[in-house]
Short mmCIF file of C-alpha atoms in Angstrom, two decimals:
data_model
loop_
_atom_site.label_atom_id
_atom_site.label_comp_id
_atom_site.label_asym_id
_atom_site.label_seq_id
_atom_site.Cartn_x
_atom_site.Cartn_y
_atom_site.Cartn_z
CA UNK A 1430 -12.92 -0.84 12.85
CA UNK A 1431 -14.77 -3.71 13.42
CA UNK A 1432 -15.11 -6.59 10.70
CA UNK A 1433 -19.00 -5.89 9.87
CA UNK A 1434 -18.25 -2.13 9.88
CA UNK A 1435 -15.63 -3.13 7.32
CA UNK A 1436 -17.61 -5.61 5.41
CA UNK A 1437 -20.75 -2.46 4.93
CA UNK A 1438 -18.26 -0.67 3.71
CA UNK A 1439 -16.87 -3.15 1.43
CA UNK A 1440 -20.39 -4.07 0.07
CA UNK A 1441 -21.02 -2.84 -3.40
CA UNK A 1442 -19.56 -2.62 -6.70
CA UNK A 1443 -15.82 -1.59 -7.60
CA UNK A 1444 -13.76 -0.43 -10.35
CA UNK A 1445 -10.18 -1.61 -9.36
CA UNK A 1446 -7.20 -0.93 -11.03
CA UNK A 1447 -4.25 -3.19 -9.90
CA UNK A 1448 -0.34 -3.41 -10.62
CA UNK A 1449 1.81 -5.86 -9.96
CA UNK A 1450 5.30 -5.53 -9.43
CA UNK A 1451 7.23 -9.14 -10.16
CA UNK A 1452 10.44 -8.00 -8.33
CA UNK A 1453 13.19 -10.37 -9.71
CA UNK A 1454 12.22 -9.52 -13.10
CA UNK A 1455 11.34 -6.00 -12.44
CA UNK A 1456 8.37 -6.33 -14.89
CA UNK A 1457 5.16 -4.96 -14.09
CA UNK A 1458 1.26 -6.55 -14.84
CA UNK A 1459 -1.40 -3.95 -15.65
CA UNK A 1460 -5.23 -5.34 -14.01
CA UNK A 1461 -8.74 -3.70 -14.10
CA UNK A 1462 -11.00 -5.27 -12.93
CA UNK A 1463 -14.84 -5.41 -12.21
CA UNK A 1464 -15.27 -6.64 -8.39
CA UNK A 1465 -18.69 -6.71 -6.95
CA UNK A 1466 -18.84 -7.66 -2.64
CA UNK A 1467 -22.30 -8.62 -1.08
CA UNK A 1468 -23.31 -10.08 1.56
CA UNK A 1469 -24.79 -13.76 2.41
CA UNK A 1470 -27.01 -15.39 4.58
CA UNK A 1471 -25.44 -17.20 6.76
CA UNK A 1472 -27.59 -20.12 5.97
CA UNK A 1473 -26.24 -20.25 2.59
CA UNK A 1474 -25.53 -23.92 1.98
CA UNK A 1475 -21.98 -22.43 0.81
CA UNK A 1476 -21.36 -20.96 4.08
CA UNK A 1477 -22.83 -24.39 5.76
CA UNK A 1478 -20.52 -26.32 4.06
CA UNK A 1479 -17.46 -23.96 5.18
CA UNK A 1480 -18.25 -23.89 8.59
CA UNK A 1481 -18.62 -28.30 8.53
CA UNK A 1482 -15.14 -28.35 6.83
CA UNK A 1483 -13.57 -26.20 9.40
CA UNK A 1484 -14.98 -27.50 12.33
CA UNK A 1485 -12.39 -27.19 14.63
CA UNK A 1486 -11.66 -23.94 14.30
CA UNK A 1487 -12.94 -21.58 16.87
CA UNK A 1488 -14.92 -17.72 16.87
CA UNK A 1489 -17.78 -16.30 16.57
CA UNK A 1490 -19.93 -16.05 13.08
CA UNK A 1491 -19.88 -12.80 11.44
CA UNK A 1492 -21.31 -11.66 8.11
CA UNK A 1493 -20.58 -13.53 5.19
CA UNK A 1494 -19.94 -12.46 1.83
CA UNK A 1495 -19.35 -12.98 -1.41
CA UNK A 1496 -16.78 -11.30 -4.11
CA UNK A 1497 -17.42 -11.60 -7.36
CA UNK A 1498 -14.50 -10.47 -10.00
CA UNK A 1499 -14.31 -9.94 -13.82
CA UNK A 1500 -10.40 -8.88 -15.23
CA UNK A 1501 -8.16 -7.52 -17.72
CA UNK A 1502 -4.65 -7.89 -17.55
CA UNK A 1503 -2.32 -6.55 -19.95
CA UNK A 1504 -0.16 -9.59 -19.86
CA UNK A 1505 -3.12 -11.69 -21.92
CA UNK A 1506 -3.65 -9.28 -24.70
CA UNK A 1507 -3.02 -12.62 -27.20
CA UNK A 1508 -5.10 -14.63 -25.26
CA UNK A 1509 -8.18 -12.93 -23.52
CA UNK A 1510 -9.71 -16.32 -22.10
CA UNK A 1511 -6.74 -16.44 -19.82
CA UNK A 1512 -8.49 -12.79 -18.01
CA UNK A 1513 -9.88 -13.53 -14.72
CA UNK A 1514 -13.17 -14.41 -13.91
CA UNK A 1515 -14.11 -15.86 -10.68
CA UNK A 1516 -16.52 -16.29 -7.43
CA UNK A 1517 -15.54 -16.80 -3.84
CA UNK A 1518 -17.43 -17.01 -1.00
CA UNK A 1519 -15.68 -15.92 2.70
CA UNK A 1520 -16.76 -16.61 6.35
CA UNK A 1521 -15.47 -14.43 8.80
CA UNK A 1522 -15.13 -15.99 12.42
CA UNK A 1523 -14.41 -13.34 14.95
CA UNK A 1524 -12.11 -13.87 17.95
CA UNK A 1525 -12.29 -10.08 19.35
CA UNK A 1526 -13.89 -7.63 17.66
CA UNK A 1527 -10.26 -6.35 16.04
CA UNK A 1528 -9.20 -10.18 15.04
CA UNK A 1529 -10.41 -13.39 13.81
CA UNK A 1530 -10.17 -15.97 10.77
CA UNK A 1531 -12.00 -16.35 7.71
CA UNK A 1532 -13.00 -18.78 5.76
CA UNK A 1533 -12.34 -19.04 2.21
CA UNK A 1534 -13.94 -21.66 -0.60
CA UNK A 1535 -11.41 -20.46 -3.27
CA UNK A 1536 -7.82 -18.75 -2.75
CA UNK A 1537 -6.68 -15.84 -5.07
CA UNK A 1538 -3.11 -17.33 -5.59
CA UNK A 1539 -4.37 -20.93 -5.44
CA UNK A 1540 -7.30 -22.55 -6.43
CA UNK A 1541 -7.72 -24.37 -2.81
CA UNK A 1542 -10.44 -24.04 0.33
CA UNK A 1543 -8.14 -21.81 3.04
CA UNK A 1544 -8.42 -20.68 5.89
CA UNK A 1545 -6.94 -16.84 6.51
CA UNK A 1546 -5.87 -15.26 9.61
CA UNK A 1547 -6.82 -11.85 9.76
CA UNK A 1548 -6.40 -8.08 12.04
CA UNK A 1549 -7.59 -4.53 12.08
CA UNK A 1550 -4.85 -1.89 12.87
CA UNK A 1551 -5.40 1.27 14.76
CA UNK A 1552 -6.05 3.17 11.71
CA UNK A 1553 -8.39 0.93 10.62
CA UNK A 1554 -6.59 -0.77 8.29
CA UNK A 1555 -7.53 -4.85 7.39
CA UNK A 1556 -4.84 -6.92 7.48
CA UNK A 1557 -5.16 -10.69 6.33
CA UNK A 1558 -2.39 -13.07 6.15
CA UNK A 1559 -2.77 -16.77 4.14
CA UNK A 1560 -0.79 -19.63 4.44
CA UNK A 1561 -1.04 -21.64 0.99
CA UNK A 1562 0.65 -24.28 -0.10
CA UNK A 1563 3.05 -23.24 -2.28
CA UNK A 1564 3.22 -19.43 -0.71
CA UNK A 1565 2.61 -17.08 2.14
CA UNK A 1566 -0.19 -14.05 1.19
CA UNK A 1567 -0.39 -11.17 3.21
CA UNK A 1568 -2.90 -8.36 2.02
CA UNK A 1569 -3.93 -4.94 3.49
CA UNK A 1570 -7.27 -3.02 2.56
CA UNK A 1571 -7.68 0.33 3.65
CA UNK A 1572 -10.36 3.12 2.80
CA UNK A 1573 -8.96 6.37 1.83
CA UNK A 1574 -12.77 7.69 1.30
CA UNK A 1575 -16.07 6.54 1.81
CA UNK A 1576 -15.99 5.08 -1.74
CA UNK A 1577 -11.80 4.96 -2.66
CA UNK A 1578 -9.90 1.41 -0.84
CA UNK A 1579 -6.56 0.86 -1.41
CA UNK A 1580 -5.46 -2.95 -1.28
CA UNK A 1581 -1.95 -3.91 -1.27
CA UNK A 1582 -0.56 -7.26 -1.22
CA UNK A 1583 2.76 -8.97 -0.82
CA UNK A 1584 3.25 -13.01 -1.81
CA UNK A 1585 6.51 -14.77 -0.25
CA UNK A 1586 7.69 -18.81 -0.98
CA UNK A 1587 6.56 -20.57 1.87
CA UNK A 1588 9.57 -21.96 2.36
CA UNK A 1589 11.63 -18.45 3.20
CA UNK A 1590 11.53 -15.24 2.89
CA UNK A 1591 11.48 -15.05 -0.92
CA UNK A 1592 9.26 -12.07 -1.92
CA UNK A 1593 7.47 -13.18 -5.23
CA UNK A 1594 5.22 -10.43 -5.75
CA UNK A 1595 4.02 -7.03 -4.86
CA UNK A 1596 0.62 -5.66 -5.70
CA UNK A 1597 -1.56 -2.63 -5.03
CA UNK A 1598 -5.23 -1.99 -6.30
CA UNK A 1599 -7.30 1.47 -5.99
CA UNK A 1600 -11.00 0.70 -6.07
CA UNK A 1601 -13.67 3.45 -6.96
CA UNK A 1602 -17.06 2.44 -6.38
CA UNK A 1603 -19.34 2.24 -9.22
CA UNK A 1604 -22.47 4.71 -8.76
CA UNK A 1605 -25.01 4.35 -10.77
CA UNK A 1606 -26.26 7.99 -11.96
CA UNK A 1607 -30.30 8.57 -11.68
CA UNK B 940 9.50 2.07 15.65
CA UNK B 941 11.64 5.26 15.93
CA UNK B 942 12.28 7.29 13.71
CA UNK B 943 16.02 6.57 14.03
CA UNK B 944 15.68 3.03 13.32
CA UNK B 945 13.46 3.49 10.06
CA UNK B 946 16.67 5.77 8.55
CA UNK B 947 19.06 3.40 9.77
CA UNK B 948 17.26 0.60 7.75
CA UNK B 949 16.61 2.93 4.74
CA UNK B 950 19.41 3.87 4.09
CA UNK B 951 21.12 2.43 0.95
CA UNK B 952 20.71 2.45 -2.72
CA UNK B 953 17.01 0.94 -3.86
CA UNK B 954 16.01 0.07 -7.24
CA UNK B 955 12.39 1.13 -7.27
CA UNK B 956 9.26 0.09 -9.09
CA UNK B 957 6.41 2.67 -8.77
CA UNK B 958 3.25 2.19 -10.20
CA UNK B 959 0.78 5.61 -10.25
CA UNK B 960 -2.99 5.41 -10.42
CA UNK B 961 -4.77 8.37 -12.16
CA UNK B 962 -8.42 7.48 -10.71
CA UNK B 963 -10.49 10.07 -12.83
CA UNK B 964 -9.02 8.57 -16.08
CA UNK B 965 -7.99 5.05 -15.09
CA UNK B 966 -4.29 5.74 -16.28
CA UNK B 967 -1.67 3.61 -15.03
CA UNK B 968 2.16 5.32 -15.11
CA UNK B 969 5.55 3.53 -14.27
CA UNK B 970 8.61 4.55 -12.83
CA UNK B 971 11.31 2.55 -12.35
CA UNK B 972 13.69 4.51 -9.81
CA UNK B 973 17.68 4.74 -8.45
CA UNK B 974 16.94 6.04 -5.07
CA UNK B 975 19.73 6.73 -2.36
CA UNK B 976 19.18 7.46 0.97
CA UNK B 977 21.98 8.79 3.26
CA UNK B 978 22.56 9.71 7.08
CA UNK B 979 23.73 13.47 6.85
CA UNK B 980 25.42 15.54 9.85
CA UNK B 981 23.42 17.87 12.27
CA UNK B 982 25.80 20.60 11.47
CA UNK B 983 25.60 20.38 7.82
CA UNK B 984 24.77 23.94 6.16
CA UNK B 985 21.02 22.96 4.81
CA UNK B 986 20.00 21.24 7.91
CA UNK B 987 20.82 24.81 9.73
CA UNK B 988 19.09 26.94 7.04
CA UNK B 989 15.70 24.40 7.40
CA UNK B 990 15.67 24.70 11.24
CA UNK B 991 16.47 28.10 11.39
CA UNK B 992 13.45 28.83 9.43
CA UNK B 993 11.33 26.65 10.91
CA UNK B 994 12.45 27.66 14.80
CA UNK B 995 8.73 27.58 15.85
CA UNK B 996 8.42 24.10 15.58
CA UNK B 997 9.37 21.85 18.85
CA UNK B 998 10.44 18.89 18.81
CA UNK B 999 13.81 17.16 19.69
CA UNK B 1000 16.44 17.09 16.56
CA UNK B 1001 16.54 13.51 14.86
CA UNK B 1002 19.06 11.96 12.05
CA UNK B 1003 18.48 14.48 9.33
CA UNK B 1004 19.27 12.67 6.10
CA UNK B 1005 18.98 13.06 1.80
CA UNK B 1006 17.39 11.01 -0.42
CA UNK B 1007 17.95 11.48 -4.04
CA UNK B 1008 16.38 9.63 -6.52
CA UNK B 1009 17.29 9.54 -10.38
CA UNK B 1010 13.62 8.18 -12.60
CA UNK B 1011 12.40 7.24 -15.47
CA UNK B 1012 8.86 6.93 -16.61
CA UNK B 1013 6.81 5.68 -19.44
CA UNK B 1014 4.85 8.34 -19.83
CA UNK B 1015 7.78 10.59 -21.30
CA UNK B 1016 9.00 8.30 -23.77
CA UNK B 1017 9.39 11.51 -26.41
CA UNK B 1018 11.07 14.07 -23.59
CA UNK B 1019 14.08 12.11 -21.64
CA UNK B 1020 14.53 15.68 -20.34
CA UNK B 1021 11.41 15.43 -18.17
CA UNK B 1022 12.50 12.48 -16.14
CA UNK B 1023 13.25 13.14 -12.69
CA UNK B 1024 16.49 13.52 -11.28
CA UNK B 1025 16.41 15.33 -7.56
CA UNK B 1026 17.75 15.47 -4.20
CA UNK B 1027 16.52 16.71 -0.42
CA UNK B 1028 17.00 17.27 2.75
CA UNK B 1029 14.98 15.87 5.51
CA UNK B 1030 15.13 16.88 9.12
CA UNK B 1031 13.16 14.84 11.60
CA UNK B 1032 11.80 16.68 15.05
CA UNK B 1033 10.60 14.43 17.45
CA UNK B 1034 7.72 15.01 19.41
CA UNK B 1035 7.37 11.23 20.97
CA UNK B 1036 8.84 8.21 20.26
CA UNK B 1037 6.23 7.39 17.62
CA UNK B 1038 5.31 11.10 15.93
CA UNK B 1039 6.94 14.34 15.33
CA UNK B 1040 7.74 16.64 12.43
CA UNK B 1041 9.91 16.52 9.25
CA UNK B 1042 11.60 19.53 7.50
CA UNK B 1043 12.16 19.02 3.94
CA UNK B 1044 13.85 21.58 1.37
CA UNK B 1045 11.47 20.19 -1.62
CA UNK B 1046 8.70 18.43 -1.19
CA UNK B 1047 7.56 16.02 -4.54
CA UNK B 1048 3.81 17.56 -5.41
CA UNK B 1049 5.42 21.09 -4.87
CA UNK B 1050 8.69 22.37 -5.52
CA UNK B 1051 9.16 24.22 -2.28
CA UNK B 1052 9.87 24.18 1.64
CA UNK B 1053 7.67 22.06 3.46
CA UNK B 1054 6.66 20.33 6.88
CA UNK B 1055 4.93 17.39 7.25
CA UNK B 1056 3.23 15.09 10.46
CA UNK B 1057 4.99 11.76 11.02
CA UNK B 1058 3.62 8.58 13.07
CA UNK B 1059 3.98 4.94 13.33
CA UNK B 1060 1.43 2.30 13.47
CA UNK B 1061 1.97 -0.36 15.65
CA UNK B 1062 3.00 -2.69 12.96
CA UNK B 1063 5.85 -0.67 12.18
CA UNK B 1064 4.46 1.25 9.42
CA UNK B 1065 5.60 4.87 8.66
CA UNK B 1066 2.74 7.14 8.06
CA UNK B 1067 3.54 10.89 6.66
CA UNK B 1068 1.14 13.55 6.30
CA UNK B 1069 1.94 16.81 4.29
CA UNK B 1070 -0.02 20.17 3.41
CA UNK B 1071 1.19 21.34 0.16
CA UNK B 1072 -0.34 24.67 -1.31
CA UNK B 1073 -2.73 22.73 -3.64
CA UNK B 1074 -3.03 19.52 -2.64
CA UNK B 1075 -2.58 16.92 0.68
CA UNK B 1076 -0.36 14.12 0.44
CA UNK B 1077 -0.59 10.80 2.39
CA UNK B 1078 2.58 8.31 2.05
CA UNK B 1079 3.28 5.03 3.80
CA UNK B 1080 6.08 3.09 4.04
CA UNK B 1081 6.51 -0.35 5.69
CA UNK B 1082 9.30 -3.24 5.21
CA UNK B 1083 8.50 -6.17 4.13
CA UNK B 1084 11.92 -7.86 4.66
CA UNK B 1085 14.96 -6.30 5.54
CA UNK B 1086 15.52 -5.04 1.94
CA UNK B 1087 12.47 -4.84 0.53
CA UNK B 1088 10.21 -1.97 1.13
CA UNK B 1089 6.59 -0.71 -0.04
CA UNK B 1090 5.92 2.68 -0.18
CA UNK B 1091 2.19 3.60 -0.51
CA UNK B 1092 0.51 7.84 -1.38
CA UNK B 1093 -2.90 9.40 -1.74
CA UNK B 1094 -2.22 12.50 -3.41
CA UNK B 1095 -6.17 14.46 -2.91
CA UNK B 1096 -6.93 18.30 -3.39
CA UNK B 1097 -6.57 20.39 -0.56
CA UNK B 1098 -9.94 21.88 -0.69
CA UNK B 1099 -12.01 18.66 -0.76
CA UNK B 1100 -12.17 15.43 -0.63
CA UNK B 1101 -11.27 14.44 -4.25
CA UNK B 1102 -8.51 12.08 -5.14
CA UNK B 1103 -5.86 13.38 -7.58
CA UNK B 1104 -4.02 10.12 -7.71
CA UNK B 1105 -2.41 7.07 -5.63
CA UNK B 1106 0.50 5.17 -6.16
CA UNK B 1107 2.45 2.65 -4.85
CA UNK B 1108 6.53 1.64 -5.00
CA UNK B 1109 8.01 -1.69 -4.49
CA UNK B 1110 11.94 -0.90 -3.23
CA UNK B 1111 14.56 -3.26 -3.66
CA UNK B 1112 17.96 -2.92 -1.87
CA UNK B 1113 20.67 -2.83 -4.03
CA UNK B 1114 23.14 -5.10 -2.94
CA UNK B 1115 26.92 -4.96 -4.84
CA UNK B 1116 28.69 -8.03 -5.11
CA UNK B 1117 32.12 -8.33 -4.45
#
């Protein structure tokens, strides 16, 4: 799998449906979600500004895209305007065809420009691991049919090995019937 | 990974949090889980009866061991009785290092004998493939610490391509303090 193979197959929209598992409190957080993924030009002054920030980091420009997400959680049924909304834009920057980085204007655990390391496995799996500030993000998106992914994602303290969170999302993509 | 290793370091008592995905409805269920697994002998009665009907199948004789789990899910609030409470017998066959075959006395789509595929990906990641009579069943496992441990299926018919459910289980090694 190569990361514009994976992006084509990305592109489109997707109904996820996410749970979180908050293991010290063995509670779990109900998501679905609306998540749309298309791609950019890579002239997009978004992009530009990315790539100027991040000069120093190294690879070659691949396709960029942008996710767009709309959620409801079960945890904000008093207070919808707490649901998710949200925009990001990401840069890929391939080292070999199986690894690179990508850019990010917007993490998902903190609202911050990062920078993500990320892999393809032999089955094709993506594998993408985030340093933030507060916490370490690794996540893993794999396809279990042309249009089924499964995303899982684990988020540790930064400063040990402190698991904070589990998550897993399956994603159907949205056809639109003629 | 071998296959010896991955028992050694599952076995214990994990508190499990599994979240299940009905795609065609966009239900969520979850099951909070006691789950023991435990190193059995070669010689043991069950593990004779399994190979002994299975003696066309090569492969080199692993750690058989037992898991049983004890569940409880939401979606039989009204009928305790329903809640799962089982044991098994697994018998490993290796065919490499990485892959082989495992015997089980009850599998968990289908109540009977089956055999599954085994590999591991090169991140360490347990992959098991099984052919039930109705359906196909995908499950991963992979740690992520040394007592914490994801566990990942795709549960799709076997005549097609259609996805029945997923699901996804956050394990937590129960630890007893003295």
């Amino acid at each position: 799998m190569k990361i514009e193979q994976f992006i084509a197959q990305s592109e489109g929209e997707w109904q996820s449906m996410r749970s979180g598992h908050s293991l010290a409190f063995r509670q779990f957080e109900q998501v679905i979600s609306l998540i749309t993924i298309k791609r950019i030009e890579s002239n997009h002054p978004d992009v530009i500004s990315l790539l100027n920030s991040n000069n120093k980091l190294k690879g070659e420009l691949s396709t960029p895209f942008r996710i767009n997400w709309k959620s409801e959680s079960d945890w904000n049924d008093d207070d919808l305007s707490n649901n998710g909304e949200g925009s990001c834009i990401l840069v890929p920057l391939k080292n070999t065809s199986r690894e690179g980085h990508i850019l990010r204007n917007k993490g998902y655990s903190e609202n911050s420009q990062v920078v993500s390391s990320y892999k393809f496995l032999e089955d094709g799996t993506f594998v993408m691991l985030t340093d933030y500030i507060n916490s370490i993000a690794e996540e893993k998106i794999w396809f279990i049919s042309d249009n089924v992914r499964c995303r899982s994602s684990v988020v540790r303290t930064s400063k040990g090995s402190g698991i904070l969170q589990t998550s897993f999302a399956s994603e159907v993509r949205k056809i639109e019937c003629t």
